[in-house]
Every structure is written in structure tokens, then in C-alpha cells.
Amino acid sequence: MLYPMTTPSRALIDLSGLWKFMIDKEVQPIDPKQPLPTEDVISVPASFNDQTASQEIREHVGYVWYETNFSIARALKSERLVLRFGSATHEAWVYLNGQEITHHKGGFTPFEVVINDYLNDGNNRLTVKLSNVLDYSTLPVGNYSESTDEDGHVVRHLDENFDFFNYAGLQRPVKIYSTPKDYIQDITIVPNVDLDRSSAEVEIKTQISDGLDNVKVTILDQNGHPVAEVSGTDSSVTLTDVRLWQPLNAYLYSAQVDGFKNGELVDSYSEAFGIRKIEVRDGQFLFNGQPFYFKGFGKHEDTYVHGRGFNEPVNVLDINLMKDMGANSFRTSHYPYSEEMMRLCDREGIVVIDETPAVGLMASFDFNLSILEQDDFEDDTWKTMKTAAAHKQVIQEIIDRDKNHACVAMWSIANEAATFSKGAHEYFKPLFDLARRLDPQKRPCTYTSIMMANPRTDKCIDLVDVIALNSYYGWYVGNGDLKTAEKATRDELLEYQAKFPEKPIIYTEYGADTVAGLHSNYGEPFSEEFQEDYYRMASKVFDEIPNFVGEQLWNFADFQTKFGIQRVQGNKKGIFTRSREPKMVVRYLKNRWTAIPNLGYKVKSDTQDQAKKLTTK
Ligand code: BDP
């Protein structure tokens, strides 16, 4: 799916700004044929939750309504006009001038609809009804129930089956873009790199509407100089002396695609891409032939006031803070992030593990590992969850959206699912197959596993290319006891390595809640001293394990969660506060990470030869 942008043949109208807003109390029906019966406003894009002083709005479960008005410049009227939502969380019904024009379920991926047939000459009223309900059929997963109040009205209850606040609303940009009537529908780019020759065969597939009869593709280097040209909707071009897209050293080419009709140029679109090769081999994650070491974070889209809403200055700051610390990567825990963030990472050379919103796929929580170790252990998860259809949809949508991004190095199919329970393999196998089939760049796939799933209990490790572990020894298991944690961490990693020697291992979560400003002479849990001791302990073990190729800690910053006795205004495992002030541990990690090279930190002998060849070029 193409990102909406202006080109010589396309215009863009941004509908950001103040929209009318109301929660639906479900007392009186709301008629989308009429203007919304409210004068209250909310800012778009952003979550609605933290923009008012009302607890009722903040914690509302059910439906909310948005409305804005726009008109279309006369010059654009003859064009094909597409209304596009960066996301609408979690389910949307869209009405234009009172008519329902589209519906989309899933709160973290874009969708669009052609609006020409519904437009008025003058003012147009765009109304959106949203639901923030999550249940056992949605991703993320929510524990949902209903009751009735004393007046007989339905009261909806949602207990999130995950550890982040259920922010919702029109959280990403809403835009209208124009294309000519005959237009370029999609572009797929696959670079096949020959590292020895410093060349690449770049495949470019273009989907076009029926009216176009020819396509010309010009490849431009990062300075905009043409380096190759080819025509046809299914073309391939060989580039020599290529500049590789490397972690923290990005280089972007672009494919300028021109669509023709009877020899006349009709539509143009320019898609950026990087040339890089990703392989998983012999317990290593190779980036352009060299062993890559992930240094970075699990994150959230979470900031004050914006909630989960698009906040570009904070995105820029976060990437700058990462680079300053010597970090090179993050995971889009626990849902696809905004397209703008992916485009930023393409430019900055930040490596992204791109995660679906599959979080909460676990019916029970129990650290009694001896029960789990029984071969036929089964909890209720795979009988209760009805998420397979939603899961397929999000895999399709995330790959469709992000397939060309150079920054995306791996797909994460789920976070902390009940992979230790009978039924998990049957559930996940088709999803991994689907992702592998759909991804034109055939990136590695993984899921991040919960501690209850270990080398003995996890039933799905055969499905992953990289073992990605969320581990909390010293925090949730043996809180405060770093000596025991060190041994447990080492033993577990060695066991994984021995059992699956060909699969590289990374940590996708490890961390300790830390209250900024809380200090302790005794390094007690929750203090900044404990957080630093905890990370020092983990780092020591990581460096001992040859197949351990990456540390993504939990979390980049403190973030908002649902209420809970373990959460004081949210999760405090950030190494930065929610407003991005550093906790003490940042200095330690900066020293560690700036000393660890992005490529070649843990080199095995055969890749050493390959690496030498490359560096002597
Ligand atoms: C893991 C989850 C993550 C939580 C984290 C924690 O993947 O979403 O926020 O633990 O408890 O279970 O801090």
C-alpha cells in the first residue's frame, strides 16, 4: 500500500486539526445523516483519552464519534480522490455526507476508500464512528463483558489482556489524496544483493489500473541522480557499485515510477528503498554479510496528552536519543507503529523488528514450570481465543504496508503468546507460513516469548528464525536477587543455545521498574541503582554467549498502562521517563553500547573471512 504523498500527478489534503467529538452513551441513537449533536472538539491525530478533564471520557468503553467538514478545490474534482486513515482505533465506520462509505477493523494499520461518488459540490461532512472494544476475537486481546445499569442501559467493561493503556481514537493522520483516474496502485521492490560484486539486482513490480498501458522506472541515487532505467510492470535492473543500507548508515535509492497511457505520462510515484541483505545463519543475524548485534529497545507509541497519537517531534527525539546512546534498533512493541516512524527509521538507519498487534494471546498466567513441562500441557488459550482471522488480516496488512522498508529487518508475529500450550503450534504454523509467503523480501520471522515458554516448554520454536526472549529474572522471578538471576539467565541462554545451535538468540525484553529519582544505598528494587545493577548483570551474561546477538531492553521510556497494583501511573521500566529525561542507567548503557560495534561484535570464523573481504574492498 502506497504512502500518500504529493507527486507531479498527485495532491494531498491533510484533515488534521480540530474535529467535533463525543462519546456515545448509547442512550439515544446517533444519526450520521445529521451533524453530530455536540460542539465539543478534539484534536486529530491523537488519542482522545488524555485531551479532556473528564474521567468518563478517558475511561470510556464503547463507541465514540468524530466529525469534520471539508471541501475539495475545483481543480481536483476531476481526479480520483481517496480518503485515507493512517489508523482508526480499533474499529471504524466511516460516513461521508451521511452515507456509510467504508468500515475497518484493526486499530494500527491504514485503510482507504475512493470518495468521488459521495462528494457534494460545496461542503462535505465526514463522520466517523469508532469502537475501542477489544475481545477474544480482536488483536490486541481484551477481556470484555457487559452489564446493565439501573436505567437498563448497557455498560461495557474492558479489562485489557496486555500491559498498556487502551488509548484509542483517530491516532494517525487522516488525509485525502488525489490520483489521476488511471493510476499506479502499488509498487513492490526487492533488492537481491551480490556482496562480492558490490552489485544488486533490483526487482520492481508495479500494479497499475487498467487504463495505464506502460510503466517506466527510473532508479535515482540518494542525491536524485538517475542511475538506471527500465520499463514494464515486472522489471528488474542491475545496479553496480551500490551503496548499501547499513545500520546507522542509511543510504536510500528511490524508484521513480511513471505510468503512461498512449505514450502520455499520466501518474508518477516515487518509492524509496535500501539495498541490503539480511540472512540468518549459524546462530548469527547477518546484515550485508556481517554479524549484526541488536542494541536497543522495546518501545511504545506513548506520550503525554497525545497518548498513542502520532507525535513526530517525540519520534525524532527518540531516534536521536537512541543514536546518542549507540543504540541501533527497536521493536514496534506491541503493534505496527505509524508509517511516518518507519520512514524516519529508513532515513536514520535504525533497524526495526516490526510487530503485529498480537498481544494478550494467553488465557492464564502461571509460573509453575513443572506443570508446563508436561508434553501435553494445555491451558485455555487456544480454545478461548478466536483471533486467527484477525491475526491473518494484520499480517497481510502490516506486510502490505511495510514490505519495501529498508529498516524492517524481521517480523514479529506475536508478543508473549501461550506458545507453551498444546494447540499453539497448530495456531501459529499457518501464520508463519502466511508471513513467509507474503513478504517479497523474505525477511526472518519470530515471536517474542514469555518466560513460561523456555527451551523445554515452548512448542513453537521450530517456527522462528531467531529466538526472541522476554526475560525478567531478578524482577518478576526472584525480585531483587541478582545473583540467582545471573545464574538463571546464563543457564537458560546456554540451554537454548545447546538445543537450537543454528538459531541466533536475542532478548526483546528485560528490565526493572524504576522510579526516577529514587535512590538506595542498598541497591533496592525500584531504585535507579537497582536498575543499573540489573543491566550490568544481564550484559555480563550476554557477552559470554556466542549465539546471543542482541539486547533490546524493556522499555525505552515509562509508559501509561491500565490500573493495577503493580503500576503507579503506568509502567516504570523506562530508562527514560515518560517525558524523556534519562534515568541513571542511561550513562552506563551509553558507555556499553557505544563500545559495541553494530557489525562484527560476535564474529564466527567463516563469517570472519567474509567480513574481511568486505572491509578490504
Ligand atoms: C511483558 C510484556 C510487556 C510488559 C512487560 C512488563 O510483553 O508488554 O509491559 O512484560 O511487565 O510481559 O513490564
XYZ file of C-alpha atoms and ligand atoms in Angstrom:
630
model
C 0.000 0.000 0.000
C 1.478 3.309 -1.078
C 2.083 6.077 1.442
C 0.082 9.179 0.497
C 2.233 11.973 -0.828
C 2.351 14.768 -3.344
C 3.933 13.983 -6.696
C 3.710 15.837 -10.016
C 0.417 13.963 -10.568
C -0.937 13.748 -7.017
C -2.190 16.270 -4.464
C -2.721 15.832 -0.749
C -5.242 17.324 1.658
C -4.491 16.913 5.344
C -7.572 16.712 7.559
C -5.571 17.186 10.775
C -6.978 19.704 13.179
C -9.996 20.112 15.399
C -12.821 17.668 14.838
C -16.159 17.533 16.649
C -16.091 14.718 19.186
C -18.421 12.918 21.550
C -18.590 9.638 23.376
C -21.670 7.575 22.603
C -23.573 6.978 25.815
C -25.938 4.705 23.886
C -28.944 6.401 25.402
C -30.184 7.939 22.175
C -29.284 6.697 18.717
C -26.901 8.957 16.817
C -27.844 9.568 13.208
C -24.798 10.011 10.968
C -27.080 11.724 8.416
C -27.255 14.687 10.819
C -24.434 16.833 12.163
C -23.160 15.410 15.445
C -25.231 16.766 18.348
C -22.249 18.358 20.116
C -19.997 21.395 19.950
C -17.125 19.670 21.787
C -13.882 19.317 19.880
C -10.825 17.084 19.955
C -7.509 17.250 18.136
C -6.712 14.808 15.329
C -4.395 12.969 15.109
C -4.135 11.934 18.752
C -5.795 9.589 21.198
C -8.932 11.183 22.584
C -8.368 9.894 26.108
C -5.997 12.475 27.578
C -7.366 15.574 25.847
C -10.157 16.439 28.286
C -10.574 16.782 32.040
C -13.275 14.116 32.070
C -12.658 10.754 33.666
C -15.771 9.477 31.895
C -14.247 10.261 28.501
C -10.819 8.991 29.433
C -12.076 5.608 30.556
C -14.962 5.279 28.126
C -15.518 1.801 26.690
C -17.704 1.514 23.614
C -18.332 3.944 20.768
C -17.109 7.479 20.117
C -17.951 9.821 17.242
C -15.784 12.218 15.253
C -16.844 14.747 12.634
C -15.110 17.227 10.369
C -16.042 19.246 7.304
C -14.032 19.843 4.174
C -14.420 20.957 0.620
C -12.496 19.968 -2.458
C -10.821 22.525 -4.676
C -12.429 22.716 -8.112
C -9.139 21.852 -9.784
C -9.143 18.459 -8.076
C -12.736 17.478 -8.773
C -11.922 15.542 -11.940
C -9.276 13.483 -10.161
C -9.715 10.207 -8.347
C -9.978 11.185 -4.679
C -9.063 8.772 -1.903
C -9.766 9.228 1.788
C -7.079 7.503 3.813
C -6.821 6.817 7.531
C -3.323 6.153 8.923
C -5.258 4.136 11.510
C -8.553 4.247 13.375
C -8.505 2.513 16.717
C -9.877 -0.110 16.954
C -12.887 -0.348 14.621
C -14.280 2.343 12.352
C -17.458 3.060 10.409
C -16.931 5.985 8.045
C -19.774 8.147 6.688
C -19.491 10.843 4.062
C -22.449 13.202 3.874
C -24.447 10.670 5.849
C -23.659 7.590 3.767
C -21.536 4.767 5.115
C -18.588 4.503 2.753
C -16.246 2.095 4.492
C -15.644 0.020 7.598
C -12.349 -1.240 9.013
C -11.432 -3.371 11.974
C -7.950 -3.304 13.478
C -6.538 -0.185 15.069
C -2.965 0.023 13.816
C -2.996 -0.268 10.045
C -4.123 2.133 7.322
C -7.202 1.824 5.137
C -8.650 3.925 2.353
C -11.736 4.469 0.237
C -12.443 6.290 -3.041
C -14.868 9.129 -2.292
C -15.752 10.717 -5.658
C -19.267 9.250 -5.763
C -20.204 10.640 -2.361
C -18.907 14.200 -2.645
C -21.027 17.341 -2.593
C -20.108 20.408 -4.604
C -19.551 22.578 -1.572
C -19.196 21.435 1.993
C -18.722 17.746 2.844
C -19.383 16.288 6.255
C -17.146 13.401 7.269
C -18.359 11.416 10.274
C -16.521 8.532 11.903
C -17.896 6.158 14.484
C -15.200 4.301 16.380
C -15.241 1.428 18.813
C -12.448 0.868 21.312
C -13.789 -2.526 22.362
C -11.372 -5.442 22.374
C -12.365 -9.032 22.972
C -11.252 -12.602 22.261
C -11.648 -12.103 18.512
C -9.564 -8.932 18.224
C -5.895 -8.017 18.353
C -4.864 -6.885 20.861
C -6.926 -9.209 23.052
C -9.321 -7.821 25.666
C -11.425 -9.436 28.366
C -14.765 -7.923 27.501
C -18.096 -8.059 29.331
C -21.371 -6.161 29.511
C -23.784 -5.330 32.294
C -26.786 -3.026 32.589
C -27.126 -0.023 34.850
C -30.166 0.862 36.978
C -31.807 2.541 33.945
C -31.371 -0.550 31.838
C -28.570 0.909 29.714
C -25.732 -1.284 28.611
C -22.421 -0.750 30.439
C -19.370 -2.093 28.649
C -16.340 -3.338 30.572
C -12.919 -3.954 29.169
C -10.039 -5.491 31.058
C -7.045 -5.276 28.743
C -5.174 -8.561 28.415
C -1.959 -6.567 27.999
C 0.156 -4.039 29.831
C -0.536 -0.728 28.115
C -3.367 1.777 28.272
C -6.075 1.167 25.696
C -5.660 4.535 24.008
C -7.987 4.980 21.043
C -9.323 7.421 18.504
C -8.058 8.830 15.226
C -4.481 8.480 16.341
C -2.764 8.879 12.988
C -3.127 11.346 10.104
C -6.331 11.365 8.075
C -5.736 12.554 4.520
C -7.331 12.822 1.135
C -5.036 12.279 -1.805
C -5.718 12.589 -5.470
C -4.543 10.417 -8.321
C -5.382 10.596 -11.993
C -8.250 8.261 -12.988
C -5.640 5.878 -14.365
C -3.080 5.387 -11.677
C -0.281 3.432 -10.050
C -1.784 1.139 -7.420
C 1.211 -0.357 -5.672
C 4.945 -0.872 -6.003
C 6.963 -3.779 -4.640
C 10.732 -3.601 -4.518
C 13.092 -6.479 -3.818
C 16.849 -5.908 -3.850
C 18.920 -9.062 -4.428
C 22.403 -8.138 -3.353
C 25.620 -9.689 -4.573
C 28.021 -8.669 -1.825
C 31.117 -9.988 -3.603
C 30.424 -7.900 -6.680
C 29.006 -4.879 -4.832
C 26.039 -5.094 -7.136
C 22.331 -5.663 -6.785
C 19.595 -6.917 -8.998
C 16.579 -4.859 -8.021
C 13.156 -6.266 -8.882
C 10.403 -3.687 -9.221
C 6.818 -4.838 -9.602
C 4.192 -2.203 -10.274
C 0.460 -2.710 -10.020
C -1.462 -0.332 -12.251
C -5.100 0.329 -13.008
C -6.455 -0.950 -16.333
C -6.182 2.391 -18.114
C -2.375 2.583 -17.998
C -0.504 0.699 -20.692
C 3.140 1.230 -19.854
C 5.407 1.912 -16.925
C 8.869 3.429 -16.831
C 11.030 3.035 -13.746
C 13.988 5.304 -13.101
C 16.272 4.443 -10.210
C 17.742 7.511 -8.547
C 20.555 7.604 -6.064
C 20.206 9.471 -2.779
C 21.206 12.733 -4.445
C 18.484 12.344 -7.032
C 20.796 11.356 -9.896
C 19.387 8.699 -12.225
C 21.461 5.517 -12.162
C 19.281 3.145 -14.171
C 16.126 2.991 -16.193
C 13.834 0.164 -17.156
C 10.273 -0.276 -18.362
C 7.452 -2.700 -17.677
C 5.332 -3.580 -14.682
C 7.516 -6.543 -13.786
C 11.045 -5.373 -14.278
C 14.437 -5.851 -12.828
C 17.547 -3.781 -13.075
C 21.154 -4.424 -12.105
C 22.923 -1.733 -10.151
C 26.687 -1.754 -9.794
C 28.907 -0.099 -7.192
C 25.938 0.002 -4.883
C 25.871 1.920 -1.634
C 24.446 -0.429 0.952
C 21.833 0.487 3.536
C 23.704 -0.267 6.741
C 22.554 0.015 10.353
C 23.066 3.644 11.418
C 24.494 4.354 7.997
C 21.464 4.509 5.799
C 21.502 5.065 2.087
C 18.249 5.313 0.184
C 17.718 4.917 -3.514
C 14.359 5.672 -4.980
C 12.323 4.121 -7.741
C 10.602 6.842 -9.707
C 7.678 5.060 -11.327
C 5.925 6.769 -14.245
C 2.685 5.360 -15.635
C 1.794 6.035 -19.277
C -1.336 5.858 -21.404
C -0.969 6.014 -25.189
C 2.535 7.356 -24.773
C 1.442 10.163 -22.448
C 2.688 10.429 -18.875
C -0.289 10.127 -16.524
C 0.753 9.188 -12.966
C 4.059 9.332 -11.087
C 5.094 7.984 -7.714
C 8.481 7.730 -6.064
C 9.236 4.900 -3.646
C 12.383 4.937 -1.505
C 14.258 1.699 -0.894
C 17.505 0.494 0.586
C 19.858 -2.124 -0.732
C 20.756 -4.574 1.956
C 20.946 -8.290 2.557
C 19.599 -9.956 5.663
C 20.380 -13.576 6.483
C 20.084 -15.814 9.491
C 22.784 -18.435 9.533
C 24.812 -20.496 12.021
C 23.388 -18.761 15.044
C 24.042 -15.326 13.606
C 21.964 -12.476 12.240
C 23.853 -11.203 9.220
C 23.408 -7.733 7.842
C 25.152 -7.377 4.496
C 27.214 -10.443 5.269
C 28.410 -9.281 8.656
C 27.116 -10.352 12.063
C 24.733 -7.715 13.366
C 24.281 -7.051 17.089
C 20.915 -5.554 18.070
C 21.283 -2.762 20.657
C 18.091 -1.052 21.581
C 14.620 -1.211 22.896
C 11.094 -2.342 23.083
C 9.063 0.845 22.842
C 5.550 2.176 22.843
C 3.838 4.922 20.960
C 3.053 6.731 24.178
C 3.436 10.369 25.110
C 1.768 12.886 27.377
C -1.511 14.300 26.021
C -1.111 12.645 22.592
C -1.495 9.210 24.196
C -0.805 6.730 21.413
C -1.292 9.514 18.864
C 1.223 10.425 16.218
C 3.805 12.739 17.784
C 6.533 13.414 15.274
C 8.789 15.677 17.387
C 8.928 12.920 20.011
C 9.642 10.319 17.322
C 12.568 12.438 16.154
C 13.776 12.948 19.709
C 13.529 9.229 20.485
C 15.615 8.299 17.467
C 18.173 10.958 18.372
C 18.361 9.705 21.952
C 18.854 6.176 20.636
C 21.631 7.226 18.305
C 23.302 9.237 21.056
C 23.395 6.082 23.195
C 24.849 3.933 20.442
C 21.563 2.034 20.016
C 20.761 0.767 16.551
C 17.316 -0.823 16.726
C 13.920 -1.205 18.330
C 10.839 -3.383 18.169
C 7.447 -1.888 17.427
C 6.042 -3.482 20.577
C 3.136 -4.295 20.552
C 1.552 -3.109 17.283
C 2.616 -1.577 13.970
C 3.814 2.000 14.513
C 2.961 4.944 12.293
C 4.195 4.884 8.710
C 5.960 8.174 9.418
C 8.085 6.436 12.077
C 9.025 3.703 9.613
C 10.020 6.302 7.043
C 12.126 8.075 9.670
C 13.903 4.817 10.538
C 14.605 4.199 6.837
C 16.410 7.531 6.735
C 18.222 7.177 10.054
C 19.430 3.600 9.633
C 17.514 2.339 12.632
C 16.805 -1.391 12.375
C 13.218 -2.293 13.180
C 11.609 -5.521 14.325
C 8.099 -4.955 13.026
C 5.456 -6.429 15.317
C 1.781 -7.215 14.713
C -0.790 -6.212 17.375
C -0.963 -9.839 18.521
C -0.561 -9.285 22.229
C -2.573 -10.879 25.011
C -2.865 -14.330 23.432
C -2.729 -16.030 26.778
C -5.635 -17.191 28.909
C -3.769 -17.995 32.092
C -0.680 -16.884 33.870
C 1.287 -19.344 35.952
C 4.966 -19.702 36.641
C 4.618 -23.339 37.742
C 7.041 -24.581 35.136
C 6.925 -28.230 36.164
C 3.280 -28.427 35.035
C 4.125 -26.693 31.785
C 6.895 -29.160 31.096
C 4.391 -31.943 30.526
C 4.281 -32.604 26.815
C 0.530 -32.377 26.568
C 0.159 -29.320 28.809
C -2.788 -27.301 27.647
C -4.337 -24.148 29.030
C -7.497 -22.487 27.740
C -5.814 -20.065 25.359
C -6.279 -21.785 22.035
C -9.802 -22.888 22.910
C -10.859 -19.424 24.090
C -9.187 -17.163 21.544
C -10.932 -16.593 18.243
C -8.197 -14.408 16.828
C -6.981 -16.447 13.859
C -8.883 -14.363 11.284
C -7.777 -11.052 12.787
C -4.238 -12.381 13.008
C -4.171 -13.250 9.311
C -5.568 -9.854 8.463
C -2.931 -7.951 10.450
C -0.117 -9.996 8.941
C -1.436 -9.182 5.474
C -1.867 -5.518 6.304
C 1.484 -4.969 8.012
C 3.387 -6.675 5.203
C 1.382 -4.858 2.561
C 2.194 -1.549 4.268
C 5.823 -2.129 5.278
C 7.175 -4.543 2.659
C 9.520 -2.033 0.995
C 11.002 -0.501 4.141
C 14.746 -0.936 4.382
C 14.549 -0.534 8.155
C 12.352 -3.605 8.631
C 14.728 -6.477 9.320
C 12.376 -9.004 10.885
C 8.666 -9.591 11.512
C 7.436 -10.341 14.999
C 4.258 -12.350 14.603
C 3.192 -12.063 18.252
C 4.263 -10.991 21.703
C 4.147 -13.392 24.650
C 1.529 -15.824 23.398
C 0.822 -19.144 25.108
C 3.364 -20.955 22.959
C 3.833 -23.433 25.808
C 0.291 -24.751 25.461
C -0.939 -27.596 23.285
C -2.645 -26.041 20.280
C -0.093 -23.253 19.880
C 1.757 -24.870 17.015
C -1.458 -25.524 15.108
C -2.395 -21.875 15.635
C 0.947 -20.349 14.652
C 2.172 -22.574 11.826
C -0.272 -21.174 9.210
C 0.507 -17.627 10.343
C 4.253 -18.057 9.916
C 3.645 -19.722 6.554
C 1.474 -16.786 5.523
C 4.041 -14.171 6.547
C 6.812 -16.009 4.739
C 4.683 -16.359 1.629
C 3.562 -12.719 1.597
C 6.851 -10.990 2.339
C 8.505 -10.312 -1.008
C 11.848 -9.706 0.754
C 11.618 -12.974 2.743
C 12.717 -11.422 5.993
C 13.235 -13.608 9.075
C 10.217 -14.155 11.330
C 9.961 -14.539 15.072
C 7.680 -14.113 18.068
C 8.776 -12.868 21.448
C 8.278 -15.472 24.114
C 7.194 -15.193 27.700
C 9.317 -16.747 30.454
C 6.868 -19.605 30.935
C 7.947 -20.722 27.490
C 11.505 -21.971 27.858
C 13.615 -24.445 25.860
C 11.682 -27.297 27.449
C 8.154 -25.909 27.364
C 7.942 -23.824 24.198
C 6.171 -25.790 21.476
C 6.771 -23.382 18.587
C 10.497 -22.612 18.459
C 10.848 -24.603 15.256
C 8.782 -21.855 13.586
C 11.114 -18.956 14.366
C 14.291 -17.895 12.609
C 15.547 -16.009 15.649
C 14.797 -16.900 19.268
C 13.470 -13.707 20.852
C 13.089 -13.844 24.614
C 11.310 -11.623 27.090
C 13.062 -12.346 30.367
C 12.607 -10.965 33.853
C 14.928 -12.927 36.178
C 15.671 -10.601 39.077
C 12.419 -8.737 38.564
C 9.247 -10.837 38.244
C 11.168 -14.005 39.106
C 13.350 -13.673 42.219
C 12.800 -9.946 42.644
C 15.936 -8.206 43.857
C 18.161 -11.309 43.812
C 20.609 -10.553 41.020
C 22.968 -13.375 41.915
C 20.323 -16.024 41.328
C 19.094 -14.085 38.314
C 22.542 -14.141 36.772
C 22.756 -17.905 37.069
C 19.222 -18.433 35.776
C 19.839 -16.125 32.817
C 23.073 -17.895 31.919
C 21.662 -21.392 32.349
C 18.650 -20.624 30.216
C 20.616 -19.000 27.410
C 23.094 -21.875 27.367
C 20.234 -24.332 27.206
C 18.645 -22.508 24.269
C 21.990 -22.318 22.515
C 22.721 -26.009 23.005
C 19.270 -27.088 21.858
C 18.972 -24.750 18.858
C 22.583 -24.021 17.854
C 21.641 -22.703 14.414
C 19.214 -20.063 15.721
C 20.553 -16.734 16.959
C 19.134 -15.579 20.284
C 18.145 -12.054 21.259
C 16.465 -10.510 24.275
C 13.450 -8.494 23.228
C 12.544 -7.575 26.800
C 14.353 -7.436 30.122
C 14.037 -4.702 32.675
C 13.118 -3.492 36.117
C 10.569 -0.898 37.212
C 12.486 2.148 38.362
C 11.096 5.287 39.932
C 13.090 8.230 38.573
C 14.845 9.964 41.461
C 14.510 7.042 43.863
C 17.920 6.085 45.256
C 19.146 3.397 47.607
C 22.427 2.697 49.353
C 21.494 -0.969 49.141
C 20.508 -1.147 45.512
C 16.915 -1.986 46.347
C 14.379 -2.785 43.635
C 12.685 0.288 42.139
C 15.783 2.426 42.782
C 17.942 3.798 39.991
C 20.857 1.861 41.482
C 18.983 -1.429 41.115
C 18.151 -0.697 37.500
C 21.821 -0.186 36.742
C 22.917 -3.287 38.679
C 20.279 -5.296 36.849
C 21.502 -4.232 33.397
C 25.151 -4.779 34.356
C 24.292 -8.308 35.460
C 22.453 -9.089 32.228
C 25.154 -7.573 30.000
C 27.813 -9.713 31.652
C 25.915 -12.881 30.763
C 25.099 -11.717 27.222
C 28.777 -11.283 26.445
C 29.503 -14.896 27.406
C 27.052 -16.478 24.942
C 28.299 -16.713 21.335
C 24.829 -17.072 19.764
C 23.399 -14.181 21.747
C 23.195 -11.420 19.166
C 21.077 -8.661 20.556
C 19.734 -6.819 23.536
C 16.532 -4.835 23.300
C 15.651 -3.757 26.795
C 12.220 -3.024 28.245
C 11.411 -0.187 27.902
C 12.736 2.890 26.161
C 10.519 5.149 28.280
C 7.990 4.911 31.106
C 4.519 4.464 29.660
C 0.859 4.540 30.603
C -0.910 1.280 31.441
C -4.251 0.141 32.770
C -4.657 0.339 36.542
C -3.089 -2.387 38.628
C -1.425 -2.860 41.989
C 1.948 -3.201 40.263
C 1.542 0.029 38.312
C 1.861 3.564 39.746
C 0.600 5.754 36.903
C 1.959 3.249 34.490
C 4.927 1.028 33.835
C 8.186 2.455 35.132
C 10.659 0.206 33.335
C 11.727 3.057 31.086
C 15.370 4.015 31.029
C 13.913 7.419 30.188
C 10.920 8.900 31.962
C 7.750 9.427 30.003
C 8.945 12.970 29.281
C 12.272 11.569 28.055
C 14.544 12.541 30.959
C 17.298 9.977 31.444
C 17.470 7.709 34.465
C 20.920 6.973 35.857
C 21.369 3.773 33.837
C 21.446 5.652 30.525
C 25.095 6.580 31.085
C 26.079 3.001 31.736
C 24.244 1.770 28.655
C 25.650 4.561 26.528
C 29.182 3.550 27.523
C 28.430 -0.092 26.816
C 26.649 0.391 23.508
C 28.990 2.954 22.029
C 31.785 0.421 22.610
C 29.920 -2.399 20.844
C 30.140 -2.219 17.046
C 26.886 -2.625 15.131
C 28.502 -5.172 12.842
C 31.088 -7.750 13.771
C 30.705 -7.781 17.578
C 30.396 -11.540 17.747
C 32.077 -12.988 14.707
C 32.356 -16.691 13.928
C 35.264 -17.860 11.816
C 33.517 -18.393 8.457
C 31.769 -15.037 8.590
C 35.058 -13.516 9.680
C 36.511 -14.335 6.261
C 33.502 -12.819 4.526
C 33.726 -9.717 6.725
C 37.433 -9.324 5.941
C 36.715 -9.476 2.239
C 34.131 -6.751 2.570
C 36.184 -4.407 4.715
C 39.236 -4.663 2.465
C 37.192 -3.535 -0.544
C 5.911 -8.279 29.284
C 5.064 -7.634 28.205
C 5.084 -6.128 28.239
C 5.006 -5.641 29.663
C 6.213 -6.152 30.414
C 6.209 -5.681 31.879
O 5.437 -8.104 26.922
O 4.025 -5.630 27.466
O 4.892 -4.256 29.759
O 6.190 -7.552 30.423
O 5.601 -6.341 32.705
O 5.173 -9.298 29.797
O 6.789 -4.644 32.163
